[in-house]
Short mmCIF file of C-alpha atoms in Angstrom, two decimals:
data_model
loop_
_atom_site.label_atom_id
_atom_site.label_comp_id
_atom_site.label_asym_id
_atom_site.label_seq_id
_atom_site.Cartn_x
_atom_site.Cartn_y
_atom_site.Cartn_z
CA UNK A 1 -73.60 -16.17 79.71
CA UNK A 2 -71.71 -12.91 78.93
CA UNK A 3 -68.91 -13.91 81.18
CA UNK A 4 -68.48 -17.24 79.41
CA UNK A 5 -68.41 -15.54 76.04
CA UNK A 6 -65.73 -13.14 77.12
CA UNK A 7 -63.59 -15.94 78.41
CA UNK A 8 -63.89 -17.78 75.16
CA UNK A 9 -62.84 -14.88 73.06
CA UNK A 10 -59.77 -14.09 75.36
CA UNK A 11 -58.70 -17.73 75.16
CA UNK A 12 -58.82 -17.75 71.35
CA UNK A 13 -56.72 -14.56 71.15
CA UNK A 14 -54.09 -16.05 73.46
CA UNK A 15 -53.80 -19.29 71.47
CA UNK A 16 -53.62 -17.66 67.99
CA UNK A 17 -50.15 -17.40 66.20
CA UNK A 18 -49.13 -13.65 65.64
CA UNK A 19 -48.69 -12.78 61.89
CA UNK A 20 -45.27 -11.13 61.50
CA UNK A 21 -43.57 -9.61 58.49
CA UNK A 22 -40.95 -11.92 57.04
CA UNK A 23 -37.44 -10.50 56.54
CA UNK A 24 -36.80 -12.29 53.41
CA UNK A 25 -39.76 -10.95 51.53
CA UNK A 26 -38.72 -8.39 48.82
CA UNK A 27 -40.35 -5.00 49.00
CA UNK A 28 -43.00 -4.32 46.37
CA UNK A 29 -41.51 -2.57 43.36
CA UNK A 30 -43.95 0.07 42.01
CA UNK A 31 -44.01 0.65 38.26
CA UNK A 32 -42.53 4.14 38.47
CA UNK A 33 -39.49 3.00 40.34
CA UNK A 34 -36.32 1.49 38.61
CA UNK A 35 -33.96 -0.76 40.44
CA UNK A 36 -30.34 0.57 40.96
CA UNK A 37 -27.79 -0.69 38.31
CA UNK A 38 -24.76 -2.51 39.56
CA UNK A 39 -21.20 -2.88 38.02
CA UNK A 40 -22.04 -6.52 37.22
CA UNK A 41 -25.15 -5.46 35.21
CA UNK A 42 -23.06 -2.79 33.37
CA UNK A 43 -20.47 -5.46 32.46
CA UNK A 44 -23.17 -7.86 31.31
CA UNK A 45 -24.72 -5.13 29.04
CA UNK A 46 -21.24 -4.34 27.48
CA UNK A 47 -20.53 -7.94 26.73
CA UNK A 48 -24.05 -8.32 25.23
CA UNK A 49 -23.54 -5.28 23.05
CA UNK A 50 -20.15 -6.68 21.75
CA UNK A 51 -21.80 -10.02 20.91
CA UNK A 52 -24.49 -8.23 18.98
CA UNK A 53 -21.84 -6.23 16.93
CA UNK A 54 -19.90 -9.49 16.14
CA UNK A 55 -23.14 -11.26 15.14
CA UNK A 56 -23.82 -8.27 12.75
CA UNK A 57 -20.34 -8.66 11.17
CA UNK A 58 -20.84 -12.42 10.59
CA UNK A 59 -24.31 -11.71 9.16
CA UNK A 60 -22.77 -9.15 6.75
CA UNK A 61 -20.14 -11.56 5.66
CA UNK A 62 -22.61 -14.26 5.11
CA UNK A 63 -24.63 -12.04 2.87
CA UNK A 64 -21.61 -11.67 0.55
CA UNK A 65 -21.24 -15.41 -0.05
CA UNK A 66 -20.06 -16.37 -3.53
CA UNK A 67 -22.04 -18.58 -5.99
CA UNK A 68 -20.45 -21.79 -4.45
CA UNK A 69 -21.41 -20.73 -1.03
CA UNK A 70 -17.86 -19.69 0.11
CA UNK A 71 -17.22 -16.57 1.87
CA UNK A 72 -15.61 -13.89 -0.10
CA UNK A 73 -12.00 -13.30 0.85
CA UNK A 74 -11.16 -10.17 2.91
CA UNK A 75 -7.43 -10.20 1.96
CA UNK A 76 -7.85 -6.68 0.52
CA UNK A 77 -8.77 -5.41 3.96
CA UNK A 78 -5.96 -7.26 5.62
CA UNK A 79 -3.34 -5.93 3.33
CA UNK A 80 -4.47 -2.70 1.75
CA UNK A 81 -1.23 -2.24 -0.22
CA UNK A 82 -1.51 -1.43 -4.05
CA UNK A 83 1.18 -4.01 -4.86
CA UNK A 84 3.36 -1.49 -6.78
CA UNK A 85 7.03 -1.17 -6.46
CA UNK A 86 9.72 1.04 -7.97
CA UNK A 87 13.35 -0.15 -7.87
CA UNK A 88 16.74 1.09 -9.17
CA UNK A 89 18.91 -1.65 -10.71
CA UNK A 90 22.64 -2.07 -10.58
CA UNK A 91 24.87 -5.06 -11.37
CA UNK A 92 27.32 -6.67 -13.74
CA UNK A 93 26.28 -6.86 -17.40
CA UNK A 94 28.02 -9.60 -19.27
CA UNK A 95 27.76 -8.86 -23.04
CA UNK A 96 28.34 -11.57 -25.56
CA UNK A 97 31.49 -10.66 -27.13
CA UNK A 98 31.62 -10.19 -30.97
CA UNK A 99 35.42 -10.92 -30.87
CA UNK A 100 34.96 -14.58 -30.09
CA UNK A 101 35.76 -14.10 -26.42
CA UNK A 102 33.41 -15.27 -23.71
CA UNK A 103 31.94 -12.04 -22.34
CA UNK A 104 32.71 -8.35 -22.08
CA UNK A 105 31.80 -7.50 -18.47
CA UNK A 106 30.39 -3.99 -18.09
CA UNK A 107 28.41 -2.05 -15.51
CA UNK A 108 24.66 -2.46 -15.94
CA UNK A 109 22.16 0.14 -14.69
CA UNK A 110 18.46 0.57 -15.01
CA UNK A 111 15.06 1.00 -13.40
CA UNK A 112 11.90 -1.12 -13.18
CA UNK A 113 8.33 -0.96 -12.04
CA UNK A 114 6.64 -3.94 -10.51
CA UNK A 115 2.89 -4.66 -10.30
CA UNK A 116 1.52 -7.59 -8.24
CA UNK A 117 -1.36 -8.31 -10.62
CA UNK A 118 -2.33 -11.46 -8.59
CA UNK A 119 -4.20 -9.04 -6.29
CA UNK A 120 -6.99 -8.70 -8.69
CA UNK A 121 -7.76 -12.51 -8.75
CA UNK A 122 -9.05 -12.56 -5.18
CA UNK A 123 -6.96 -15.67 -4.45
CA UNK A 124 -5.02 -15.73 -1.32
CA UNK A 125 -2.25 -18.14 -2.57
CA UNK A 126 -1.74 -16.04 -5.84
CA UNK A 127 -2.16 -12.69 -4.19
CA UNK A 128 1.66 -11.89 -3.96
CA UNK A 129 2.83 -14.86 -5.94
CA UNK A 130 2.03 -13.40 -9.38
CA UNK A 131 3.66 -10.25 -10.39
CA UNK A 132 5.18 -8.59 -13.41
CA UNK A 133 8.00 -6.20 -14.26
CA UNK A 134 8.34 -3.28 -16.69
CA UNK A 135 12.06 -2.95 -16.98
CA UNK A 136 14.73 -0.74 -18.64
CA UNK A 137 18.36 -1.92 -18.43
CA UNK A 138 21.33 -0.02 -19.93
CA UNK A 139 24.85 -1.03 -20.67
CA UNK A 140 27.65 0.14 -22.95
CA UNK A 141 31.05 -1.12 -24.29
CA UNK A 142 33.76 0.58 -26.38
CA UNK A 143 37.12 -0.53 -27.68
CA UNK A 144 39.58 0.24 -30.52
CA UNK A 145 42.66 2.40 -31.04
CA UNK A 146 43.41 6.04 -31.57
CA UNK A 147 42.68 5.63 -35.26
CA UNK A 148 39.64 3.44 -35.31
CA UNK A 149 37.22 2.66 -32.43
CA UNK A 150 33.76 1.56 -31.83
CA UNK A 151 31.26 2.43 -29.02
CA UNK A 152 28.08 0.43 -28.52
CA UNK A 153 25.24 1.34 -26.26
CA UNK A 154 22.57 -1.16 -25.42
CA UNK A 155 18.97 -0.53 -24.05
CA UNK A 156 16.87 -3.44 -22.99
CA UNK A 157 13.17 -2.83 -22.75
CA UNK A 158 11.24 -5.80 -21.35
CA UNK A 159 7.97 -6.88 -19.78
CA UNK A 160 8.24 -10.04 -17.77
CA UNK A 161 5.81 -11.90 -15.55
CA UNK A 162 7.06 -13.96 -12.63
CA UNK A 163 5.85 -16.54 -10.22
CA UNK A 164 7.19 -16.25 -6.61
CA UNK A 165 7.47 -19.08 -4.03
CA UNK A 166 6.91 -17.45 -0.68
CA UNK A 167 8.90 -18.58 2.41
CA UNK A 168 5.87 -19.32 4.59
CA UNK A 169 3.86 -16.19 5.45
CA UNK A 170 7.01 -13.97 5.36
CA UNK A 171 7.70 -11.14 3.02
CA UNK A 172 10.44 -13.01 1.19
CA UNK A 173 10.63 -15.63 -1.44
CA UNK A 174 12.39 -17.16 -4.50
CA UNK A 175 11.00 -16.52 -8.01
CA UNK A 176 11.28 -17.58 -11.64
CA UNK A 177 10.63 -15.13 -14.44
CA UNK A 178 10.27 -15.08 -18.31
CA UNK A 179 9.18 -12.39 -20.69
CA UNK A 180 10.03 -10.52 -23.77
CA UNK A 181 10.72 -7.05 -25.38
CA UNK A 182 13.11 -5.26 -27.58
CA UNK A 183 16.69 -4.41 -27.55
CA UNK A 184 17.85 -1.10 -28.91
CA UNK A 185 21.54 -0.87 -30.07
CA UNK A 186 23.23 2.37 -30.93
CA UNK A 187 26.82 1.87 -32.27
CA UNK A 188 29.19 4.54 -33.43
CA UNK A 189 32.33 3.60 -35.46
CA UNK A 190 35.03 6.25 -35.66
CA UNK A 191 37.68 6.11 -38.30
CA UNK A 192 40.17 8.96 -37.92
CA UNK A 193 37.77 11.91 -37.98
CA UNK A 194 34.79 10.14 -39.71
CA UNK A 195 32.06 8.87 -37.50
CA UNK A 196 29.52 6.29 -38.82
CA UNK A 197 26.36 5.49 -36.71
CA UNK A 198 24.41 2.28 -37.04
CA UNK A 199 21.24 1.82 -34.95
CA UNK A 200 18.79 -1.01 -34.75
CA UNK A 201 16.13 -3.01 -32.80
CA UNK A 202 16.11 -6.65 -32.09
CA UNK A 203 13.51 -8.83 -30.43
CA UNK A 204 14.54 -9.78 -26.95
CA UNK A 205 13.77 -12.71 -24.59
CA UNK A 206 14.36 -12.18 -20.87
CA UNK A 207 14.51 -15.18 -18.43
CA UNK A 208 16.00 -15.79 -14.96
CA UNK A 209 15.68 -16.54 -11.19
CA UNK A 210 16.24 -14.59 -8.10
CA UNK A 211 15.29 -13.78 -4.48
CA UNK A 212 12.84 -11.01 -3.67
CA UNK A 213 11.91 -9.31 -0.35
CA UNK A 214 9.32 -6.79 0.70
CA UNK A 215 9.64 -5.98 4.43
CA UNK A 216 7.38 -3.46 5.94
CA UNK A 217 8.80 -0.07 7.02
CA UNK A 218 7.23 1.12 10.28
CA UNK A 219 3.49 0.64 10.81
CA UNK A 220 2.15 2.02 7.60
CA UNK A 221 1.78 0.49 4.08
CA UNK A 222 5.18 1.47 2.94
CA UNK A 223 7.65 -1.33 2.25
CA UNK A 224 11.36 -1.76 1.36
CA UNK A 225 11.64 -3.60 -1.93
CA UNK A 226 14.96 -5.35 -2.87
CA UNK A 227 16.00 -8.09 -5.21
CA UNK A 228 18.91 -10.31 -6.01
CA UNK A 229 18.74 -11.92 -9.43
CA UNK A 230 20.50 -13.68 -12.33
CA UNK A 231 19.01 -12.83 -15.80
CA UNK A 232 19.52 -13.69 -19.31
CA UNK A 233 18.92 -11.50 -22.35
CA UNK A 234 18.54 -13.37 -25.63
CA UNK A 235 18.90 -10.72 -28.50
CA UNK A 236 19.04 -12.45 -31.96
CA UNK A 237 21.92 -14.99 -31.82
CA UNK A 238 23.70 -13.42 -28.82
CA UNK A 239 23.22 -14.15 -25.23
CA UNK A 240 23.84 -11.42 -22.62
CA UNK A 241 23.55 -11.91 -18.81
CA UNK A 242 22.90 -9.82 -15.86
CA UNK A 243 24.01 -10.48 -12.31
CA UNK A 244 23.10 -7.95 -9.66
CA UNK A 245 20.15 -6.61 -7.66
CA UNK A 246 17.83 -3.64 -7.07
CA UNK A 247 16.56 -1.58 -4.30
CA UNK A 248 13.46 0.61 -3.93
CA UNK A 249 10.07 1.07 -2.25
CA UNK A 250 6.78 -0.62 -2.55
CA UNK A 251 3.37 0.55 -1.57
#
């Protein structure tokens, strides 16, 4: 009986399949152990962090929506310029002649300050299209003989808004301008050794067209401002004209 039982046990052991550890089974990861990071995982975390930052930017912009549901423009951040320029003026000043001739052509000089007030409207099409000049232009004319002569000095003070038609997205464009101010005229009449001075103010209307440019200088906010223009000055019943240009800086 014992011999039969021993034989049965040995036969069962011989026929049983051995239990072997599988190579493809992953080792058990204990809670205190952290898996080693790879370069692919680092790249994935970097991309995920960038996406989160971009999402935050869009969320912040969405919180700044206007009353109509439109996003507020970020043009002030795209172009942080103040929209202010200072230019020196030079050209030909054609003065309406009091002697019945067409014009007395003289040198015209001056200076002007330009402010792009369209920037306060938060409208991208009008941002650089609307601007205004505060301008001073000077010219003089003298004529006569050794016995009697006259010397006239003219000062034009004007404020003139303008609308500029930009050439695409460039820094150049054509403009039309109209404004007003005053003309100060100082005249000295000399007869022999006697001098008589006559001064006066007249209302002034300024109008004209031209071409304007504001190319950037370097990588900063400084720009080169220049202009070529044809302007008219209406003072009383007389019409004077200015043909010239200006050069300066914008920031």
